[in-house]
Amino acid sequence: MDPLLPEPSVPPAGCGEWLTAGPADAPTAVATCGHWTGEPGTLELCWGAARRFGLTARVAGPDVAGSLDTVLSAWRDHLAAQPGWDDADTSANVSWPSRDVEGVATLLRHGLQPMAVVAVRTGPGRSGLGEQRELPPGVRIRRAGPADLDAVVSLEHEVVRYDAYFGEVVDRPWTVGALRAEAATALAAPEPWVWLAERDGQPAGVLHAQRPADAAWIAPLVGRGPVAYNLLTGVSPAERGTGVGAALTARFHAEAAAAGVTVTLLHHTQLNPRSVPFWSQQGYRPLWTIYVAGPLPDLR
C-alpha cells in the first residue's frame, strides 16, 4: 500500500479496552483507545482539544470497511461511558494511512473529518534534495539566535492564528507564552535548527525544525530513517506567495541532508488552502491522515 509505512505491530495497550471485529479466534480488526488530557498553559493544547481520545486500529481481511465500522461503533459506545464525554473541549482522533482508501468512507460516515496530515519527504523535491534555491530579491536567510526571540515568536504565532481558522489548531490565551518558552529553549542551544528570513532587514519568515535526536517521538510513524521534523514554518502575511517559505524550506532540507537525514516529516492542516499545494511543491506527500470528531458526541 505504502512503502514508507512502518511494519504492522500490536496496538499499544492504551486505556486497556480492546475493541475487536470478527471471530474471537481470528479477528479481522483489533483496536485500542488512548486517553490524553492536556495541562493548561502548555503548547500541546494549541494543537487540538484539551481532552483527546485516539483510536489505534489494525484491520485485515477482504472487508476493511465492515471491520472498521464494527470497531468504530464499539469505540463510540466506549467513549460515551467516559466521564465528561459531552464536554465541549474534547475530540476523537484516528490516524489512518493516507493511501488506505478502503477505510475513508467508513471514517466519514462515523462523523470523523480529515483535519490534518503527517506529510513525508524522502528524496529530491522540486528543487532537489539539499539543493539551495535562489533567494527572492532583498531576502536573506540566517540561523536565528537568542536575540531573535521576539521575531520568531511573532511569526510562529501568526501561523497558529491562521491555522485556527480551520478547526484543528486552537489559539489559546497562553499560546504566545508557550511559543516563547519553546523558542527560547531552542534558540539557546548551539546552532539551533531555527532559521529566520529577512527582507531588507525586517523579519519575513521562520522555520523551526527538530534534529533526529529530538524527533524520536514521531520517527515511529515512518519505516525509514534518520528522521527530522519540521515543527513549524510560517511567513508574514505580506510575504505569502513571494518565495520566502520555499527558500526557508530549501535551507532546512540542505542542512538536514548534510546531517545525514533521509526522511523529513511535518504536520499541516488539511483544510488550509495554502498548505496543501505549498508542501506538495516542496516534495511532500501525505503519509497519515488525521481524522477528528469533536466534541465527542459528534462521533457517530
PDB file of N, CA, C and O in Angstrom, residues 116-156:
ATOM      1  N   ALA A 116      -6.027  17.015   9.375  1.00  0.00           N
ATOM      2  CA  ALA A 116      -4.591  17.280   9.242  1.00  0.00           C
ATOM      3  C   ALA A 116      -3.914  16.058   8.638  1.00  0.00           C
ATOM      4  O   ALA A 116      -4.497  14.972   8.569  1.00  0.00           O
ATOM      5  N   VAL A 117      -2.684  16.248   8.196  1.00  0.00           N
ATOM      6  CA  VAL A 117      -1.902  15.127   7.683  1.00  0.00           C
ATOM      7  C   VAL A 117      -0.504  15.186   8.273  1.00  0.00           C
ATOM      8  O   VAL A 117       0.003  16.248   8.633  1.00  0.00           O
ATOM      9  N   VAL A 118       0.107  14.003   8.390  1.00  0.00           N
ATOM     10  CA  VAL A 118       1.550  13.898   8.578  1.00  0.00           C
ATOM     11  C   VAL A 118       2.119  13.686   7.185  1.00  0.00           C
ATOM     12  O   VAL A 118       1.818  12.677   6.529  1.00  0.00           O
ATOM     13  N   ALA A 119       2.897  14.651   6.715  1.00  0.00           N
ATOM     14  CA  ALA A 119       3.444  14.587   5.364  1.00  0.00           C
ATOM     15  C   ALA A 119       4.911  14.183   5.423  1.00  0.00           C
ATOM     16  O   ALA A 119       5.627  14.504   6.379  1.00  0.00           O
ATOM     17  N   VAL A 120       5.376  13.494   4.380  1.00  0.00           N
ATOM     18  CA  VAL A 120       6.717  12.925   4.361  1.00  0.00           C
ATOM     19  C   VAL A 120       7.449  13.333   3.087  1.00  0.00           C
ATOM     20  O   VAL A 120       6.841  13.493   2.029  1.00  0.00           O
ATOM     21  N   ARG A 121       8.753  13.472   3.208  1.00  0.00           N
ATOM     22  CA  ARG A 121       9.630  13.735   2.065  1.00  0.00           C
ATOM     23  C   ARG A 121      10.874  12.872   2.233  1.00  0.00           C
ATOM     24  O   ARG A 121      11.517  12.900   3.285  1.00  0.00           O
ATOM     25  N   THR A 122      11.218  12.104   1.201  1.00  0.00           N
ATOM     26  CA  THR A 122      12.353  11.191   1.320  1.00  0.00           C
ATOM     27  C   THR A 122      13.432  11.411   0.291  1.00  0.00           C
ATOM     28  O   THR A 122      14.545  10.929   0.454  1.00  0.00           O
ATOM     29  N   GLY A 123      13.132  12.079  -0.781  1.00  0.00           N
ATOM     30  CA  GLY A 123      14.122  12.210  -1.838  1.00  0.00           C
ATOM     31  C   GLY A 123      14.065  13.574  -2.466  1.00  0.00           C
ATOM     32  O   GLY A 123      13.510  14.509  -1.898  1.00  0.00           O
ATOM     33  N   PRO A 124      14.633  13.713  -3.640  1.00  0.00           N
ATOM     34  CA  PRO A 124      14.640  15.020  -4.283  1.00  0.00           C
ATOM     35  C   PRO A 124      13.234  15.568  -4.482  1.00  0.00           C
ATOM     36  O   PRO A 124      12.360  14.885  -4.986  1.00  0.00           O
ATOM     37  N   GLY A 125      13.031  16.799  -4.036  1.00  0.00           N
ATOM     38  CA  GLY A 125      11.785  17.500  -4.306  1.00  0.00           C
ATOM     39  C   GLY A 125      11.923  18.282  -5.592  1.00  0.00           C
ATOM     40  O   GLY A 125      12.799  18.011  -6.416  1.00  0.00           O
ATOM     41  N   ARG A 126      11.128  19.288  -5.748  1.00  0.00           N
ATOM     42  CA  ARG A 126      11.160  20.062  -6.973  1.00  0.00           C
ATOM     43  C   ARG A 126      12.519  20.732  -7.170  1.00  0.00           C
ATOM     44  O   ARG A 126      13.005  20.902  -8.275  1.00  0.00           O
ATOM     45  N   SER A 127      13.163  21.112  -6.044  1.00  0.00           N
ATOM     46  CA  SER A 127      14.457  21.781  -6.161  1.00  0.00           C
ATOM     47  C   SER A 127      15.624  20.837  -5.878  1.00  0.00           C
ATOM     48  O   SER A 127      16.777  21.262  -5.881  1.00  0.00           O
ATOM     49  N   GLY A 128      15.347  19.549  -5.629  1.00  0.00           N
ATOM     50  CA  GLY A 128      16.418  18.602  -5.373  1.00  0.00           C
ATOM     51  C   GLY A 128      16.755  18.509  -3.903  1.00  0.00           C
ATOM     52  O   GLY A 128      16.703  19.492  -3.179  1.00  0.00           O
ATOM     53  N   LEU A 129      17.128  17.298  -3.449  1.00  0.00           N
ATOM     54  CA  LEU A 129      17.456  17.082  -2.050  1.00  0.00           C
ATOM     55  C   LEU A 129      18.699  17.883  -1.686  1.00  0.00           C
ATOM     56  O   LEU A 129      19.762  17.715  -2.255  1.00  0.00           O
ATOM     57  N   GLY A 130      18.534  18.780  -0.701  1.00  0.00           N
ATOM     58  CA  GLY A 130      19.672  19.543  -0.214  1.00  0.00           C
ATOM     59  C   GLY A 130      20.100  20.678  -1.127  1.00  0.00           C
ATOM     60  O   GLY A 130      21.084  21.349  -0.868  1.00  0.00           O
ATOM     61  N   GLU A 131      19.394  20.912  -2.199  1.00  0.00           N
ATOM     62  CA  GLU A 131      19.793  21.949  -3.146  1.00  0.00           C
ATOM     63  C   GLU A 131      19.305  23.321  -2.679  1.00  0.00           C
ATOM     64  O   GLU A 131      18.145  23.501  -2.307  1.00  0.00           O
ATOM     65  N   GLN A 132      20.202  24.288  -2.701  1.00  0.00           N
ATOM     66  CA  GLN A 132      19.818  25.653  -2.349  1.00  0.00           C
ATOM     67  C   GLN A 132      19.120  26.301  -3.540  1.00  0.00           C
ATOM     68  O   GLN A 132      19.561  26.159  -4.680  1.00  0.00           O
ATOM     69  N   ARG A 133      18.040  26.999  -3.264  1.00  0.00           N
ATOM     70  CA  ARG A 133      17.388  27.709  -4.348  1.00  0.00           C
ATOM     71  C   ARG A 133      17.724  29.202  -4.249  1.00  0.00           C
ATOM     72  O   ARG A 133      18.087  29.702  -3.201  1.00  0.00           O
ATOM     73  N   GLU A 134      17.582  29.866  -5.367  1.00  0.00           N
ATOM     74  CA  GLU A 134      17.894  31.296  -5.409  1.00  0.00           C
ATOM     75  C   GLU A 134      16.929  32.060  -4.523  1.00  0.00           C
ATOM     76  O   GLU A 134      15.713  31.825  -4.541  1.00  0.00           O
ATOM     77  N   LEU A 135      17.480  32.981  -3.730  1.00  0.00           N
ATOM     78  CA  LEU A 135      16.645  33.742  -2.817  1.00  0.00           C
ATOM     79  C   LEU A 135      15.889  34.829  -3.561  1.00  0.00           C
ATOM     80  O   LEU A 135      16.388  35.399  -4.539  1.00  0.00           O
ATOM     81  N   PRO A 136      14.673  35.147  -3.097  1.00  0.00           N
ATOM     82  CA  PRO A 136      13.967  36.288  -3.675  1.00  0.00           C
ATOM     83  C   PRO A 136      14.773  37.573  -3.473  1.00  0.00           C
ATOM     84  O   PRO A 136      15.541  37.681  -2.511  1.00  0.00           O
ATOM     85  N   PRO A 137      14.626  38.530  -4.354  1.00  0.00           N
ATOM     86  CA  PRO A 137      15.384  39.780  -4.228  1.00  0.00           C
ATOM     87  C   PRO A 137      15.150  40.443  -2.873  1.00  0.00           C
ATOM     88  O   PRO A 137      14.023  40.528  -2.391  1.00  0.00           O
ATOM     89  N   GLY A 138      16.239  40.895  -2.261  1.00  0.00           N
ATOM     90  CA  GLY A 138      16.143  41.605  -0.985  1.00  0.00           C
ATOM     91  C   GLY A 138      15.995  40.715   0.226  1.00  0.00           C
ATOM     92  O   GLY A 138      15.857  41.208   1.346  1.00  0.00           O
ATOM     93  N   VAL A 139      16.001  39.372   0.037  1.00  0.00           N
ATOM     94  CA  VAL A 139      15.783  38.441   1.140  1.00  0.00           C
ATOM     95  C   VAL A 139      17.089  37.743   1.487  1.00  0.00           C
ATOM     96  O   VAL A 139      17.864  37.363   0.603  1.00  0.00           O
ATOM     97  N   ARG A 140      17.332  37.576   2.775  1.00  0.00           N
ATOM     98  CA  ARG A 140      18.433  36.727   3.234  1.00  0.00           C
ATOM     99  C   ARG A 140      17.903  35.797   4.312  1.00  0.00           C
ATOM    100  O   ARG A 140      16.921  36.112   4.998  1.00  0.00           O
ATOM    101  N   ILE A 141      18.534  34.638   4.430  1.00  0.00           N
ATOM    102  CA  ILE A 141      18.147  33.651   5.440  1.00  0.00           C
ATOM    103  C   ILE A 141      19.365  33.369   6.309  1.00  0.00           C
ATOM    104  O   ILE A 141      20.469  33.148   5.798  1.00  0.00           O
ATOM    105  N   ARG A 142      19.155  33.377   7.606  1.00  0.00           N
ATOM    106  CA  ARG A 142      20.250  33.112   8.538  1.00  0.00           C
ATOM    107  C   ARG A 142      19.713  32.286   9.710  1.00  0.00           C
ATOM    108  O   ARG A 142      18.504  32.233   9.966  1.00  0.00           O
ATOM    109  N   ARG A 143      20.646  31.660  10.407  1.00  0.00           N
ATOM    110  CA  ARG A 143      20.264  30.918  11.599  1.00  0.00           C
ATOM    111  C   ARG A 143      19.859  31.909  12.687  1.00  0.00           C
ATOM    112  O   ARG A 143      20.531  32.907  12.913  1.00  0.00           O
ATOM    113  N   ALA A 144      18.748  31.642  13.340  1.00  0.00           N
ATOM    114  CA  ALA A 144      18.265  32.524  14.397  1.00  0.00           C
ATOM    115  C   ALA A 144      19.034  32.268  15.691  1.00  0.00           C
ATOM    116  O   ALA A 144      19.589  31.186  15.915  1.00  0.00           O
ATOM    117  N   GLY A 145      19.036  33.271  16.558  1.00  0.00           N
ATOM    118  CA  GLY A 145      19.692  33.166  17.851  1.00  0.00           C
ATOM    119  C   GLY A 145      18.836  33.783  18.936  1.00  0.00           C
ATOM    120  O   GLY A 145      17.716  34.264  18.678  1.00  0.00           O
ATOM    121  N   PRO A 146      19.326  33.803  20.169  1.00  0.00           N
ATOM    122  CA  PRO A 146      18.528  34.328  21.293  1.00  0.00           C
ATOM    123  C   PRO A 146      18.004  35.743  21.072  1.00  0.00           C
ATOM    124  O   PRO A 146      16.915  36.075  21.532  1.00  0.00           O
ATOM    125  N   ALA A 147      18.752  36.588  20.369  1.00  0.00           N
ATOM    126  CA  ALA A 147      18.314  37.966  20.142  1.00  0.00           C
ATOM    127  C   ALA A 147      17.103  38.049  19.218  1.00  0.00           C
ATOM    128  O   ALA A 147      16.456  39.102  19.141  1.00  0.00           O
ATOM    129  N   ASP A 148      16.785  36.951  18.530  1.00  0.00           N
ATOM    130  CA  ASP A 148      15.663  36.936  17.577  1.00  0.00           C
ATOM    131  C   ASP A 148      14.385  36.393  18.193  1.00  0.00           C
ATOM    132  O   ASP A 148      13.411  36.148  17.477  1.00  0.00           O
ATOM    133  N   LEU A 149      14.357  36.212  19.500  1.00  0.00           N
ATOM    134  CA  LEU A 149      13.218  35.554  20.138  1.00  0.00           C
ATOM    135  C   LEU A 149      11.904  36.240  19.812  1.00  0.00           C
ATOM    136  O   LEU A 149      10.925  35.572  19.452  1.00  0.00           O
ATOM    137  N   ASP A 150      11.831  37.556  19.932  1.00  0.00           N
ATOM    138  CA  ASP A 150      10.566  38.250  19.685  1.00  0.00           C
ATOM    139  C   ASP A 150      10.083  38.049  18.258  1.00  0.00           C
ATOM    140  O   ASP A 150       8.887  37.816  18.010  1.00  0.00           O
ATOM    141  N   ALA A 151      11.003  38.128  17.286  1.00  0.00           N
ATOM    142  CA  ALA A 151      10.618  37.958  15.883  1.00  0.00           C
ATOM    143  C   ALA A 151      10.145  36.536  15.614  1.00  0.00           C
ATOM    144  O   ALA A 151       9.141  36.323  14.918  1.00  0.00           O
ATOM    145  N   VAL A 152      10.849  35.553  16.172  1.00  0.00           N
ATOM    146  CA  VAL A 152      10.469  34.158  15.973  1.00  0.00           C
ATOM    147  C   VAL A 152       9.084  33.891  16.546  1.00  0.00           C
ATOM    148  O   VAL A 152       8.224  33.281  15.897  1.00  0.00           O
ATOM    149  N   VAL A 153       8.828  34.360  17.768  1.00  0.00           N
ATOM    150  CA  VAL A 153       7.542  34.110  18.416  1.00  0.00           C
ATOM    151  C   VAL A 153       6.413  34.797  17.657  1.00  0.00           C
ATOM    152  O   VAL A 153       5.329  34.230  17.464  1.00  0.00           O
ATOM    153  N   SER A 154       6.640  36.007  17.199  1.00  0.00           N
ATOM    154  CA  SER A 154       5.604  36.733  16.458  1.00  0.00           C
ATOM    155  C   SER A 154       5.232  35.996  15.172  1.00  0.00           C
ATOM    156  O   SER A 154       4.037  35.846  14.849  1.00  0.00           O
ATOM    157  N   LEU A 155       6.219  35.513  14.438  1.00  0.00           N
ATOM    158  CA  LEU A 155       5.943  34.796  13.196  1.00  0.00           C
ATOM    159  C   LEU A 155       5.281  33.450  13.461  1.00  0.00           C
ATOM    160  O   LEU A 155       4.373  33.035  12.731  1.00  0.00           O
ATOM    161  N   GLU A 156       5.715  32.746  14.521  1.00  0.00           N
ATOM    162  CA  GLU A 156       5.102  31.467  14.849  1.00  0.00           C
ATOM    163  C   GLU A 156       3.657  31.649  15.292  1.00  0.00           C
ATOM    164  O   GLU A 156       2.785  30.832  14.951  1.00  0.00           O
TER     165      GLU A 156
END
